[in-house]
């Protein structure tokens, strides 16, 4: 197979990010399967046609079932709202299509496990969208940990802080409705932290958490796109049914301790996705708002020069960097999706499962629900219970 014929469901925030990745992949990674942007799918025919033209898709359909039934499609890309993931993924797997699904994989752990089982039974390639794994600086942190240069890992502390709904008059978008989104900051932002923890440190043993919904009602939205929305502050109000902020502690299987904070109410934080890892021989610090940098501290340095150093992860020694620009010429958010699609493309060509795949989506969902159970029952929850 020289080309990968793609059908994509969804065309807004993530749809634009994925489209850009498909278009850019052949230019910078020419040995990868070439994505063929065949068909895009959405419910609003007028907006869909505009998106198809803008984003570069050859054809468009308004019914995802028609898309999956087509014989000229190899891969189904799902970036519709979370409540649609399961039904589409199950149908795609049964039709023998490879699947890329945005996170969270499903609304519930049971649903995510069913999706994994059906995809495995069908023998299709499956991937879940945890794009932050694909920052060169994060890959450098992984390399330092796996090589033993940080020693035994003691701590993983992470936070994902945003402020886009801090205005109490911001409309009630679908991300604030549990029946569509599954959860709020916990599943939207915290899921990324959980996946990074799994990727970098390992599996978790037990968790305990707390959460809060600060604004209980909001004006109904007249229009919404991605993380933006329009509405009248005097419009009728609807109930917010997800968390605005969730914090939890974790103990890892390897003995490390973890702390996690996800909130959309941190004024001044547009998208502070950060972590720090402390080991017996050193530490690393990362913040996605400065995504090209990894701060590194090694205890082996001479005492008179010990301290965190800023490593700019743009040299050929850093994963993915050689495909881009000369050292020091930085990359951005959109490049994580290009690297993500490179992993998917390579996995399909090599006949293996990409990383992260639906197994990782299930593992993340188990932690999300364990934290929710902990909050409901006000106790530590062991992951073996899930």
mmCIF file of C-alpha atoms in Angstrom:
data_model
loop_
_atom_site.group_PDB
_atom_site.id
_atom_site.type_symbol
_atom_site.label_atom_id
_atom_site.label_comp_id
_atom_site.label_asym_id
_atom_site.label_seq_id
_atom_site.Cartn_x
_atom_site.Cartn_y
_atom_site.Cartn_z
ATOM 1 C CA UNK A 1 0.000 0.000 0.000
ATOM 2 C CA UNK A 2 1.521 3.327 -1.058
ATOM 3 C CA UNK A 3 -1.427 5.493 -0.037
ATOM 4 C CA UNK A 4 -3.733 5.556 2.961
ATOM 5 C CA UNK A 5 -7.280 6.507 1.993
ATOM 6 C CA UNK A 6 -8.870 8.386 4.886
ATOM 7 C CA UNK A 7 -12.439 9.120 5.872
ATOM 8 C CA UNK A 8 -12.684 11.650 8.699
ATOM 9 C CA UNK A 9 -15.710 12.289 10.924
ATOM 10 C CA UNK A 10 -15.609 15.786 12.438
ATOM 11 C CA UNK A 11 -14.222 19.010 10.999
ATOM 12 C CA UNK A 12 -13.803 21.594 13.747
ATOM 13 C CA UNK A 13 -10.928 21.939 16.268
ATOM 14 C CA UNK A 14 -9.450 18.442 16.002
ATOM 15 C CA UNK A 15 -10.633 18.035 12.411
ATOM 16 C CA UNK A 16 -8.530 21.005 11.402
ATOM 17 C CA UNK A 17 -5.533 19.708 13.369
ATOM 18 C CA UNK A 18 -5.791 16.265 11.780
ATOM 19 C CA UNK A 19 -6.280 17.680 8.286
ATOM 20 C CA UNK A 20 -3.166 19.790 8.631
ATOM 21 C CA UNK A 21 -1.237 16.724 9.778
ATOM 22 C CA UNK A 22 -2.345 14.661 6.790
ATOM 23 C CA UNK A 23 -1.429 17.448 4.394
ATOM 24 C CA UNK A 24 2.002 18.056 5.969
ATOM 25 C CA UNK A 25 3.102 14.458 6.490
ATOM 26 C CA UNK A 26 4.299 13.719 2.923
ATOM 27 C CA UNK A 27 6.340 16.915 2.730
ATOM 28 C CA UNK A 28 8.425 16.260 5.830
ATOM 29 C CA UNK A 29 8.227 12.468 6.111
ATOM 30 C CA UNK A 30 8.206 11.388 2.442
ATOM 31 C CA UNK A 31 8.893 7.700 3.167
ATOM 32 C CA UNK A 32 5.636 7.316 5.103
ATOM 33 C CA UNK A 33 2.416 6.131 3.486
ATOM 34 C CA UNK A 34 0.891 9.105 1.709
ATOM 35 C CA UNK A 35 -2.430 10.147 3.269
ATOM 36 C CA UNK A 36 -5.194 10.522 0.723
ATOM 37 C CA UNK A 37 -7.785 12.916 2.159
ATOM 38 C CA UNK A 38 -10.720 11.176 0.549
ATOM 39 C CA UNK A 39 -13.935 11.938 2.451
ATOM 40 C CA UNK A 40 -14.917 14.199 5.339
ATOM 41 C CA UNK A 41 -18.161 13.735 7.268
ATOM 42 C CA UNK A 42 -20.334 16.075 9.352
ATOM 43 C CA UNK A 43 -23.996 16.799 10.021
ATOM 44 C CA UNK A 44 -24.303 20.369 8.697
ATOM 45 C CA UNK A 45 -24.044 20.085 4.900
ATOM 46 C CA UNK A 46 -23.305 23.757 4.264
ATOM 47 C CA UNK A 47 -20.586 24.009 6.932
ATOM 48 C CA UNK A 48 -19.236 20.632 5.841
ATOM 49 C CA UNK A 49 -18.777 21.717 2.241
ATOM 50 C CA UNK A 50 -16.932 24.832 3.401
ATOM 51 C CA UNK A 51 -14.698 22.716 5.633
ATOM 52 C CA UNK A 52 -13.979 20.229 2.856
ATOM 53 C CA UNK A 53 -12.883 23.046 0.580
ATOM 54 C CA UNK A 54 -10.829 24.826 3.238
ATOM 55 C CA UNK A 55 -9.140 21.741 4.667
ATOM 56 C CA UNK A 56 -8.522 19.966 1.375
ATOM 57 C CA UNK A 57 -10.855 16.953 1.352
ATOM 58 C CA UNK A 58 -11.914 15.484 -1.975
ATOM 59 C CA UNK A 59 -15.496 14.569 -1.035
ATOM 60 C CA UNK A 60 -17.968 14.972 1.831
ATOM 61 C CA UNK A 61 -20.952 13.066 3.241
ATOM 62 C CA UNK A 62 -23.395 13.849 6.047
ATOM 63 C CA UNK A 63 -23.968 10.272 7.265
ATOM 64 C CA UNK A 64 -21.024 8.477 8.865
ATOM 65 C CA UNK A 65 -22.625 5.111 8.098
ATOM 66 C CA UNK A 66 -22.371 5.884 4.381
ATOM 67 C CA UNK A 67 -18.715 6.773 4.890
ATOM 68 C CA UNK A 68 -17.882 3.500 6.646
ATOM 69 C CA UNK A 69 -19.688 1.477 3.973
ATOM 70 C CA UNK A 70 -17.443 2.848 1.223
ATOM 71 C CA UNK A 71 -14.897 0.407 -0.184
ATOM 72 C CA UNK A 72 -12.445 3.171 -1.127
ATOM 73 C CA UNK A 73 -11.626 4.029 2.531
ATOM 74 C CA UNK A 74 -8.831 2.380 4.559
ATOM 75 C CA UNK A 75 -8.886 4.444 7.757
ATOM 76 C CA UNK A 76 -11.686 6.061 9.769
ATOM 77 C CA UNK A 77 -10.577 9.127 11.740
ATOM 78 C CA UNK A 78 -13.020 9.900 14.578
ATOM 79 C CA UNK A 79 -12.881 13.387 16.096
ATOM 80 C CA UNK A 80 -16.602 13.874 16.663
ATOM 81 C CA UNK A 81 -17.820 14.593 20.239
ATOM 82 C CA UNK A 82 -17.008 11.869 22.768
ATOM 83 C CA UNK A 83 -20.488 10.347 22.912
ATOM 84 C CA UNK A 84 -20.212 9.335 19.239
ATOM 85 C CA UNK A 85 -16.882 7.516 19.505
ATOM 86 C CA UNK A 86 -18.117 4.067 20.466
ATOM 87 C CA UNK A 87 -20.818 3.543 17.844
ATOM 88 C CA UNK A 88 -18.621 4.785 15.012
ATOM 89 C CA UNK A 89 -15.557 2.813 16.109
ATOM 90 C CA UNK A 90 -17.492 -0.434 16.465
ATOM 91 C CA UNK A 91 -18.985 -0.056 13.005
ATOM 92 C CA UNK A 92 -15.609 0.837 11.496
ATOM 93 C CA UNK A 93 -13.898 -2.171 13.055
ATOM 94 C CA UNK A 94 -16.614 -4.553 11.880
ATOM 95 C CA UNK A 95 -16.206 -3.108 8.380
ATOM 96 C CA UNK A 96 -12.483 -3.890 8.501
ATOM 97 C CA UNK A 97 -11.341 -0.255 8.633
ATOM 98 C CA UNK A 98 -8.311 0.938 10.562
ATOM 99 C CA UNK A 99 -9.301 3.446 13.266
ATOM 100 C CA UNK A 100 -7.873 6.620 14.723
ATOM 101 C CA UNK A 101 -10.022 7.897 17.609
ATOM 102 C CA UNK A 102 -9.538 11.072 19.594
ATOM 103 C CA UNK A 103 -9.438 10.842 23.374
ATOM 104 C CA UNK A 104 -11.169 10.081 25.612
ATOM 105 C CA UNK A 105 -11.734 6.769 23.871
ATOM 106 C CA UNK A 106 -15.311 6.453 25.216
ATOM 107 C CA UNK A 107 -17.679 7.787 27.857
ATOM 108 C CA UNK A 108 -17.185 4.770 30.134
ATOM 109 C CA UNK A 109 -14.595 2.116 30.899
ATOM 110 C CA UNK A 110 -17.004 -0.615 29.824
ATOM 111 C CA UNK A 111 -17.505 1.052 26.443
ATOM 112 C CA UNK A 112 -13.772 1.523 25.916
ATOM 113 C CA UNK A 113 -13.139 -2.145 26.681
ATOM 114 C CA UNK A 114 -15.789 -3.152 24.183
ATOM 115 C CA UNK A 115 -14.186 -0.938 21.543
ATOM 116 C CA UNK A 116 -10.796 -2.534 22.188
ATOM 117 C CA UNK A 117 -12.204 -6.060 22.031
ATOM 118 C CA UNK A 118 -14.081 -5.494 18.775
ATOM 119 C CA UNK A 119 -11.069 -3.831 17.140
ATOM 120 C CA UNK A 120 -8.808 -6.684 18.245
ATOM 121 C CA UNK A 121 -11.267 -9.306 17.027
ATOM 122 C CA UNK A 122 -11.469 -7.533 13.656
ATOM 123 C CA UNK A 123 -7.684 -7.437 13.338
ATOM 124 C CA UNK A 124 -7.602 -3.739 12.451
ATOM 125 C CA UNK A 125 -5.057 -1.125 13.440
ATOM 126 C CA UNK A 126 -6.326 1.136 16.230
ATOM 127 C CA UNK A 127 -4.881 4.329 17.711
ATOM 128 C CA UNK A 128 -6.072 6.831 20.322
ATOM 129 C CA UNK A 129 -5.185 10.518 20.126
ATOM 130 C CA UNK A 130 -2.785 11.435 22.904
ATOM 131 C CA UNK A 131 -0.766 13.915 20.858
ATOM 132 C CA UNK A 132 1.380 15.341 23.659
ATOM 133 C CA UNK A 133 3.429 12.131 23.681
ATOM 134 C CA UNK A 134 4.801 13.267 20.351
ATOM 135 C CA UNK A 135 6.649 16.417 21.437
ATOM 136 C CA UNK A 136 10.404 15.947 20.917
ATOM 137 C CA UNK A 137 11.054 17.270 24.431
ATOM 138 C CA UNK A 138 8.692 14.685 25.935
ATOM 139 C CA UNK A 139 10.429 11.958 23.924
ATOM 140 C CA UNK A 140 13.728 13.199 25.365
ATOM 141 C CA UNK A 141 12.307 12.861 28.897
ATOM 142 C CA UNK A 142 11.283 9.289 28.016
ATOM 143 C CA UNK A 143 14.796 8.559 26.728
ATOM 144 C CA UNK A 144 16.429 9.873 29.901
ATOM 145 C CA UNK A 145 14.140 7.747 32.068
ATOM 146 C CA UNK A 146 14.508 4.547 30.041
ATOM 147 C CA UNK A 147 18.293 4.884 29.842
ATOM 148 C CA UNK A 148 18.496 5.140 33.638
ATOM 149 C CA UNK A 149 20.029 8.606 33.620
ATOM 150 C CA UNK A 150 17.410 9.843 36.098
ATOM 151 C CA UNK A 151 17.807 6.755 38.295
ATOM 152 C CA UNK A 152 14.888 5.364 40.287
ATOM 153 C CA UNK A 153 11.780 7.499 39.757
ATOM 154 C CA UNK A 154 10.249 8.872 42.952
ATOM 155 C CA UNK A 155 7.774 11.584 41.878
ATOM 156 C CA UNK A 156 5.560 12.522 38.956
ATOM 157 C CA UNK A 157 3.663 15.784 39.446
ATOM 158 C CA UNK A 158 1.558 17.237 36.682
ATOM 159 C CA UNK A 159 -1.015 19.913 35.986
ATOM 160 C CA UNK A 160 -3.061 20.983 33.004
ATOM 161 C CA UNK A 161 -4.391 24.475 33.631
ATOM 162 C CA UNK A 162 -6.720 26.492 31.411
ATOM 163 C CA UNK A 163 -9.032 29.477 31.934
ATOM 164 C CA UNK A 164 -11.335 29.531 28.900
ATOM 165 C CA UNK A 165 -14.591 29.079 30.873
ATOM 166 C CA UNK A 166 -13.741 31.237 33.874
ATOM 167 C CA UNK A 167 -16.370 33.809 32.784
ATOM 168 C CA UNK A 168 -19.659 32.630 34.382
ATOM 169 C CA UNK A 169 -21.520 33.929 31.310
ATOM 170 C CA UNK A 170 -19.550 31.713 28.921
ATOM 171 C CA UNK A 171 -22.166 29.536 27.151
ATOM 172 C CA UNK A 172 -23.004 25.945 27.969
ATOM 173 C CA UNK A 173 -20.956 24.149 25.293
ATOM 174 C CA UNK A 174 -21.054 20.377 24.776
ATOM 175 C CA UNK A 175 -17.829 19.923 26.732
ATOM 176 C CA UNK A 176 -19.773 20.955 29.851
ATOM 177 C CA UNK A 177 -22.446 18.288 29.413
ATOM 178 C CA UNK A 178 -21.707 14.856 30.865
ATOM 179 C CA UNK A 179 -23.929 12.896 28.495
ATOM 180 C CA UNK A 180 -21.852 14.176 25.549
ATOM 181 C CA UNK A 181 -18.369 14.756 27.000
ATOM 182 C CA UNK A 182 -18.293 12.098 29.724
ATOM 183 C CA UNK A 183 -16.535 14.423 32.162
ATOM 184 C CA UNK A 184 -15.125 17.933 32.285
ATOM 185 C CA UNK A 185 -11.549 18.991 32.971
ATOM 186 C CA UNK A 186 -10.892 15.494 34.321
ATOM 187 C CA UNK A 187 -11.501 13.624 31.063
ATOM 188 C CA UNK A 188 -10.526 16.452 28.725
ATOM 189 C CA UNK A 189 -7.302 17.680 30.345
ATOM 190 C CA UNK A 190 -6.564 15.114 33.031
ATOM 191 C CA UNK A 191 -6.651 12.318 30.462
ATOM 192 C CA UNK A 192 -3.578 13.780 28.801
ATOM 193 C CA UNK A 193 -1.734 13.914 32.128
ATOM 194 C CA UNK A 194 -2.686 10.327 32.895
ATOM 195 C CA UNK A 195 -1.417 9.144 29.521
ATOM 196 C CA UNK A 196 1.851 11.038 29.933
ATOM 197 C CA UNK A 197 2.264 9.438 33.358
ATOM 198 C CA UNK A 198 1.670 5.972 31.899
ATOM 199 C CA UNK A 199 4.058 6.702 29.023
ATOM 200 C CA UNK A 200 6.857 8.100 31.160
ATOM 201 C CA UNK A 201 6.589 6.429 34.576
ATOM 202 C CA UNK A 202 4.325 3.370 34.302
ATOM 203 C CA UNK A 203 1.010 2.001 35.494
ATOM 204 C CA UNK A 204 -0.789 3.299 38.572
ATOM 205 C CA UNK A 205 -1.766 1.144 41.542
ATOM 206 C CA UNK A 206 -4.226 3.329 43.464
ATOM 207 C CA UNK A 207 -5.735 6.828 43.417
ATOM 208 C CA UNK A 208 -7.659 9.274 45.576
ATOM 209 C CA UNK A 209 -9.233 12.507 44.314
ATOM 210 C CA UNK A 210 -11.505 15.498 44.705
ATOM 211 C CA UNK A 211 -13.368 17.703 42.256
ATOM 212 C CA UNK A 212 -15.564 20.792 42.063
ATOM 213 C CA UNK A 213 -17.996 22.457 39.683
ATOM 214 C CA UNK A 214 -17.670 26.166 40.409
ATOM 215 C CA UNK A 215 -20.339 27.453 38.017
ATOM 216 C CA UNK A 216 -23.462 25.287 38.250
ATOM 217 C CA UNK A 217 -25.477 26.866 35.400
ATOM 218 C CA UNK A 218 -24.591 28.694 32.192
ATOM 219 C CA UNK A 219 -26.468 30.408 29.325
ATOM 220 C CA UNK A 220 -27.392 28.060 26.498
ATOM 221 C CA UNK A 221 -25.045 28.351 23.524
ATOM 222 C CA UNK A 222 -26.298 29.768 20.240
ATOM 223 C CA UNK A 223 -23.177 28.650 18.361
ATOM 224 C CA UNK A 224 -20.041 26.702 19.260
ATOM 225 C CA UNK A 225 -16.796 25.836 17.493
ATOM 226 C CA UNK A 226 -13.878 24.087 19.172
ATOM 227 C CA UNK A 227 -13.239 25.880 22.465
ATOM 228 C CA UNK A 228 -15.158 29.012 21.492
ATOM 229 C CA UNK A 229 -18.872 29.735 21.607
ATOM 230 C CA UNK A 230 -21.426 32.504 21.215
ATOM 231 C CA UNK A 231 -24.519 33.168 23.272
ATOM 232 C CA UNK A 232 -26.525 35.801 25.098
ATOM 233 C CA UNK A 233 -25.776 36.068 28.814
ATOM 234 C CA UNK A 234 -29.504 36.651 29.347
ATOM 235 C CA UNK A 235 -30.456 33.483 27.455
ATOM 236 C CA UNK A 236 -32.112 30.603 29.320
ATOM 237 C CA UNK A 237 -29.621 28.645 31.391
ATOM 238 C CA UNK A 238 -28.756 24.971 31.470
ATOM 239 C CA UNK A 239 -27.074 22.881 34.137
ATOM 240 C CA UNK A 240 -23.344 22.183 34.021
ATOM 241 C CA UNK A 241 -23.033 18.443 34.603
ATOM 242 C CA UNK A 242 -19.252 17.966 34.589
ATOM 243 C CA UNK A 243 -16.355 18.963 36.823
ATOM 244 C CA UNK A 244 -14.649 22.322 36.432
ATOM 245 C CA UNK A 245 -11.585 21.079 38.311
ATOM 246 C CA UNK A 246 -10.329 17.679 39.471
ATOM 247 C CA UNK A 247 -7.243 16.884 41.526
ATOM 248 C CA UNK A 248 -5.950 13.470 42.540
ATOM 249 C CA UNK A 249 -3.021 11.635 44.068
ATOM 250 C CA UNK A 250 -1.666 8.343 42.777
ATOM 251 C CA UNK A 251 0.715 5.585 43.758
ATOM 252 C CA UNK A 252 2.440 3.842 40.851
ATOM 253 C CA UNK A 253 3.182 0.126 40.594
ATOM 254 C CA UNK A 254 6.903 0.896 40.776
ATOM 255 C CA UNK A 255 6.517 2.815 44.055
ATOM 256 C CA UNK A 256 6.617 6.340 42.622
ATOM 257 C CA UNK A 257 4.122 8.916 43.875
ATOM 258 C CA UNK A 258 2.019 11.139 41.624
ATOM 259 C CA UNK A 259 -0.058 14.302 41.899
ATOM 260 C CA UNK A 260 -2.406 15.541 39.175
ATOM 261 C CA UNK A 261 -4.423 18.741 38.726
ATOM 262 C CA UNK A 262 -6.763 19.582 35.852
ATOM 263 C CA UNK A 263 -8.783 22.783 35.807
ATOM 264 C CA UNK A 264 -10.380 25.282 33.447
ATOM 265 C CA UNK A 265 -10.480 27.938 36.160
ATOM 266 C CA UNK A 266 -6.810 28.931 36.451
ATOM 267 C CA UNK A 267 -6.832 32.613 35.440
ATOM 268 C CA UNK A 268 -3.912 33.504 33.192
ATOM 269 C CA UNK A 269 -3.216 29.920 32.138
ATOM 270 C CA UNK A 270 -4.183 29.455 28.514
ATOM 271 C CA UNK A 271 -2.867 25.894 28.239
ATOM 272 C CA UNK A 272 -0.292 25.083 30.909
ATOM 273 C CA UNK A 273 0.246 21.370 30.375
ATOM 274 C CA UNK A 274 3.261 20.595 32.531
ATOM 275 C CA UNK A 275 4.983 17.881 34.498
ATOM 276 C CA UNK A 276 8.034 17.365 36.685
ATOM 277 C CA UNK A 277 9.678 14.013 37.301
ATOM 278 C CA UNK A 278 12.151 13.468 40.120
ATOM 279 C CA UNK A 279 14.519 10.497 40.230
ATOM 280 C CA UNK A 280 17.441 9.397 42.375
ATOM 281 C CA UNK A 281 19.944 10.712 39.811
ATOM 282 C CA UNK A 282 18.142 13.724 38.397
ATOM 283 C CA UNK A 283 14.944 15.501 37.418
ATOM 284 C CA UNK A 284 13.179 16.844 34.330
ATOM 285 C CA UNK A 285 10.569 19.605 33.930
ATOM 286 C CA UNK A 286 8.308 20.249 30.929
ATOM 287 C CA UNK A 287 5.652 22.836 30.093
ATOM 288 C CA UNK A 288 3.834 22.618 26.768
ATOM 289 C CA UNK A 289 3.565 26.407 26.535
ATOM 290 C CA UNK A 290 7.349 26.147 25.993
ATOM 291 C CA UNK A 291 7.086 22.831 24.212
ATOM 292 C CA UNK A 292 10.512 22.847 22.577
ATOM 293 C CA UNK A 293 12.291 22.944 25.937
ATOM 294 C CA UNK A 294 13.049 20.331 28.580
ATOM 295 C CA UNK A 295 14.650 21.382 31.826
ATOM 296 C CA UNK A 296 17.138 18.767 32.991
ATOM 297 C CA UNK A 297 18.986 18.377 36.283
ATOM 298 C CA UNK A 298 21.586 15.648 36.857
ATOM 299 C CA UNK A 299 23.164 14.956 40.248
ATOM 300 C CA UNK A 300 26.342 13.813 38.460
ATOM 301 C CA UNK A 301 27.195 17.387 37.505
ATOM 302 C CA UNK A 302 29.984 19.030 39.461
ATOM 303 C CA UNK A 303 28.689 20.763 42.575
ATOM 304 C CA UNK A 304 29.698 24.227 41.416
ATOM 305 C CA UNK A 305 27.577 24.006 38.242
ATOM 306 C CA UNK A 306 24.627 21.963 39.464
ATOM 307 C CA UNK A 307 21.195 23.273 38.514
ATOM 308 C CA UNK A 308 18.468 22.846 35.946
ATOM 309 C CA UNK A 309 19.692 23.348 32.391
ATOM 310 C CA UNK A 310 17.422 24.332 29.497
ATOM 311 C CA UNK A 311 17.687 21.801 26.679
ATOM 312 C CA UNK A 312 16.231 22.997 23.382
ATOM 313 C CA UNK A 313 14.983 19.775 21.785
ATOM 314 C CA UNK A 314 15.490 20.803 18.166
ATOM 315 C CA UNK A 315 18.737 18.993 17.286
ATOM 316 C CA UNK A 316 18.989 15.851 15.114
ATOM 317 C CA UNK A 317 19.625 13.883 18.333
ATOM 318 C CA UNK A 318 16.034 14.611 19.367
ATOM 319 C CA UNK A 319 13.276 12.397 17.964
ATOM 320 C CA UNK A 320 11.451 13.871 14.928
ATOM 321 C CA UNK A 321 13.564 17.063 14.951
ATOM 322 C CA UNK A 322 15.756 16.128 12.004
ATOM 323 C CA UNK A 323 12.743 16.202 9.672
ATOM 324 C CA UNK A 324 12.055 19.836 10.440
ATOM 325 C CA UNK A 325 14.336 22.869 10.613
ATOM 326 C CA UNK A 326 17.936 23.639 11.554
ATOM 327 C CA UNK A 327 18.700 23.401 15.320
ATOM 328 C CA UNK A 328 17.094 26.197 17.296
ATOM 329 C CA UNK A 329 14.259 26.665 14.811
ATOM 330 C CA UNK A 330 11.286 25.605 16.895
ATOM 331 C CA UNK A 331 8.086 23.718 16.100
ATOM 332 C CA UNK A 332 4.532 24.080 17.458
ATOM 333 C CA UNK A 333 1.314 22.403 18.602
ATOM 334 C CA UNK A 334 0.368 21.244 15.115
ATOM 335 C CA UNK A 335 3.564 19.226 14.766
ATOM 336 C CA UNK A 336 2.538 16.822 17.530
ATOM 337 C CA UNK A 337 -0.341 15.687 15.315
ATOM 338 C CA UNK A 338 1.968 15.210 12.331
ATOM 339 C CA UNK A 339 4.225 12.993 14.443
ATOM 340 C CA UNK A 340 1.132 11.179 15.702
ATOM 341 C CA UNK A 341 -0.032 10.449 12.159
ATOM 342 C CA UNK A 342 3.495 9.336 11.255
ATOM 343 C CA UNK A 343 3.318 6.685 13.988
ATOM 344 C CA UNK A 344 -0.111 5.589 12.733
ATOM 345 C CA UNK A 345 1.066 5.427 9.124
ATOM 346 C CA UNK A 346 4.206 3.464 10.015
ATOM 347 C CA UNK A 347 2.243 1.028 12.176
ATOM 348 C CA UNK A 348 -0.200 0.267 9.362
ATOM 349 C CA UNK A 349 2.624 -0.276 6.887
ATOM 350 C CA UNK A 350 4.584 -2.467 9.335
ATOM 351 C CA UNK A 351 1.585 -4.523 10.412
ATOM 352 C CA UNK A 352 1.758 -3.623 14.124
ATOM 353 C CA UNK A 353 -0.323 -1.642 16.584
ATOM 354 C CA UNK A 354 0.734 1.979 17.019
ATOM 355 C CA UNK A 355 1.472 3.550 20.378
ATOM 356 C CA UNK A 356 -0.742 4.759 21.948
ATOM 357 C CA UNK A 357 -3.539 2.414 20.905
ATOM 358 C CA UNK A 358 -6.923 1.418 22.325
ATOM 359 C CA UNK A 359 -5.172 -0.484 25.134
ATOM 360 C CA UNK A 360 -3.780 2.839 26.331
ATOM 361 C CA UNK A 361 -7.200 4.440 25.963
ATOM 362 C CA UNK A 362 -8.715 1.729 28.164
ATOM 363 C CA UNK A 363 -5.950 2.108 30.745
ATOM 364 C CA UNK A 364 -6.523 5.863 30.863
ATOM 365 C CA UNK A 365 -10.284 5.404 31.195
ATOM 366 C CA UNK A 366 -9.738 3.028 34.120
ATOM 367 C CA UNK A 367 -7.827 5.719 36.003
ATOM 368 C CA UNK A 368 -10.417 8.368 35.152
ATOM 369 C CA UNK A 369 -13.203 6.221 36.558
ATOM 370 C CA UNK A 370 -11.173 5.113 39.572
ATOM 371 C CA UNK A 371 -10.693 8.784 40.478
ATOM 372 C CA UNK A 372 -14.432 9.424 40.050
ATOM 373 C CA UNK A 373 -15.227 6.440 42.293
ATOM 374 C CA UNK A 374 -12.746 7.746 44.847
ATOM 375 C CA UNK A 375 -14.473 11.138 44.854
ATOM 376 C CA UNK A 376 -17.929 9.597 45.184
ATOM 377 C CA UNK A 377 -16.918 7.219 47.971
ATOM 378 C CA UNK A 378 -14.290 9.461 49.622
ATOM 379 C CA UNK A 379 -11.571 6.782 49.739
ATOM 380 C CA UNK A 380 -8.500 5.356 48.016
ATOM 381 C CA UNK A 381 -9.426 3.179 45.027
ATOM 382 C CA UNK A 382 -7.153 0.403 43.791
ATOM 383 C CA UNK A 383 -6.980 0.052 40.022
ATOM 384 C CA UNK A 384 -7.545 -3.680 40.419
ATOM 385 C CA UNK A 385 -11.148 -2.798 41.376
ATOM 386 C CA UNK A 386 -11.759 -1.438 37.907
#
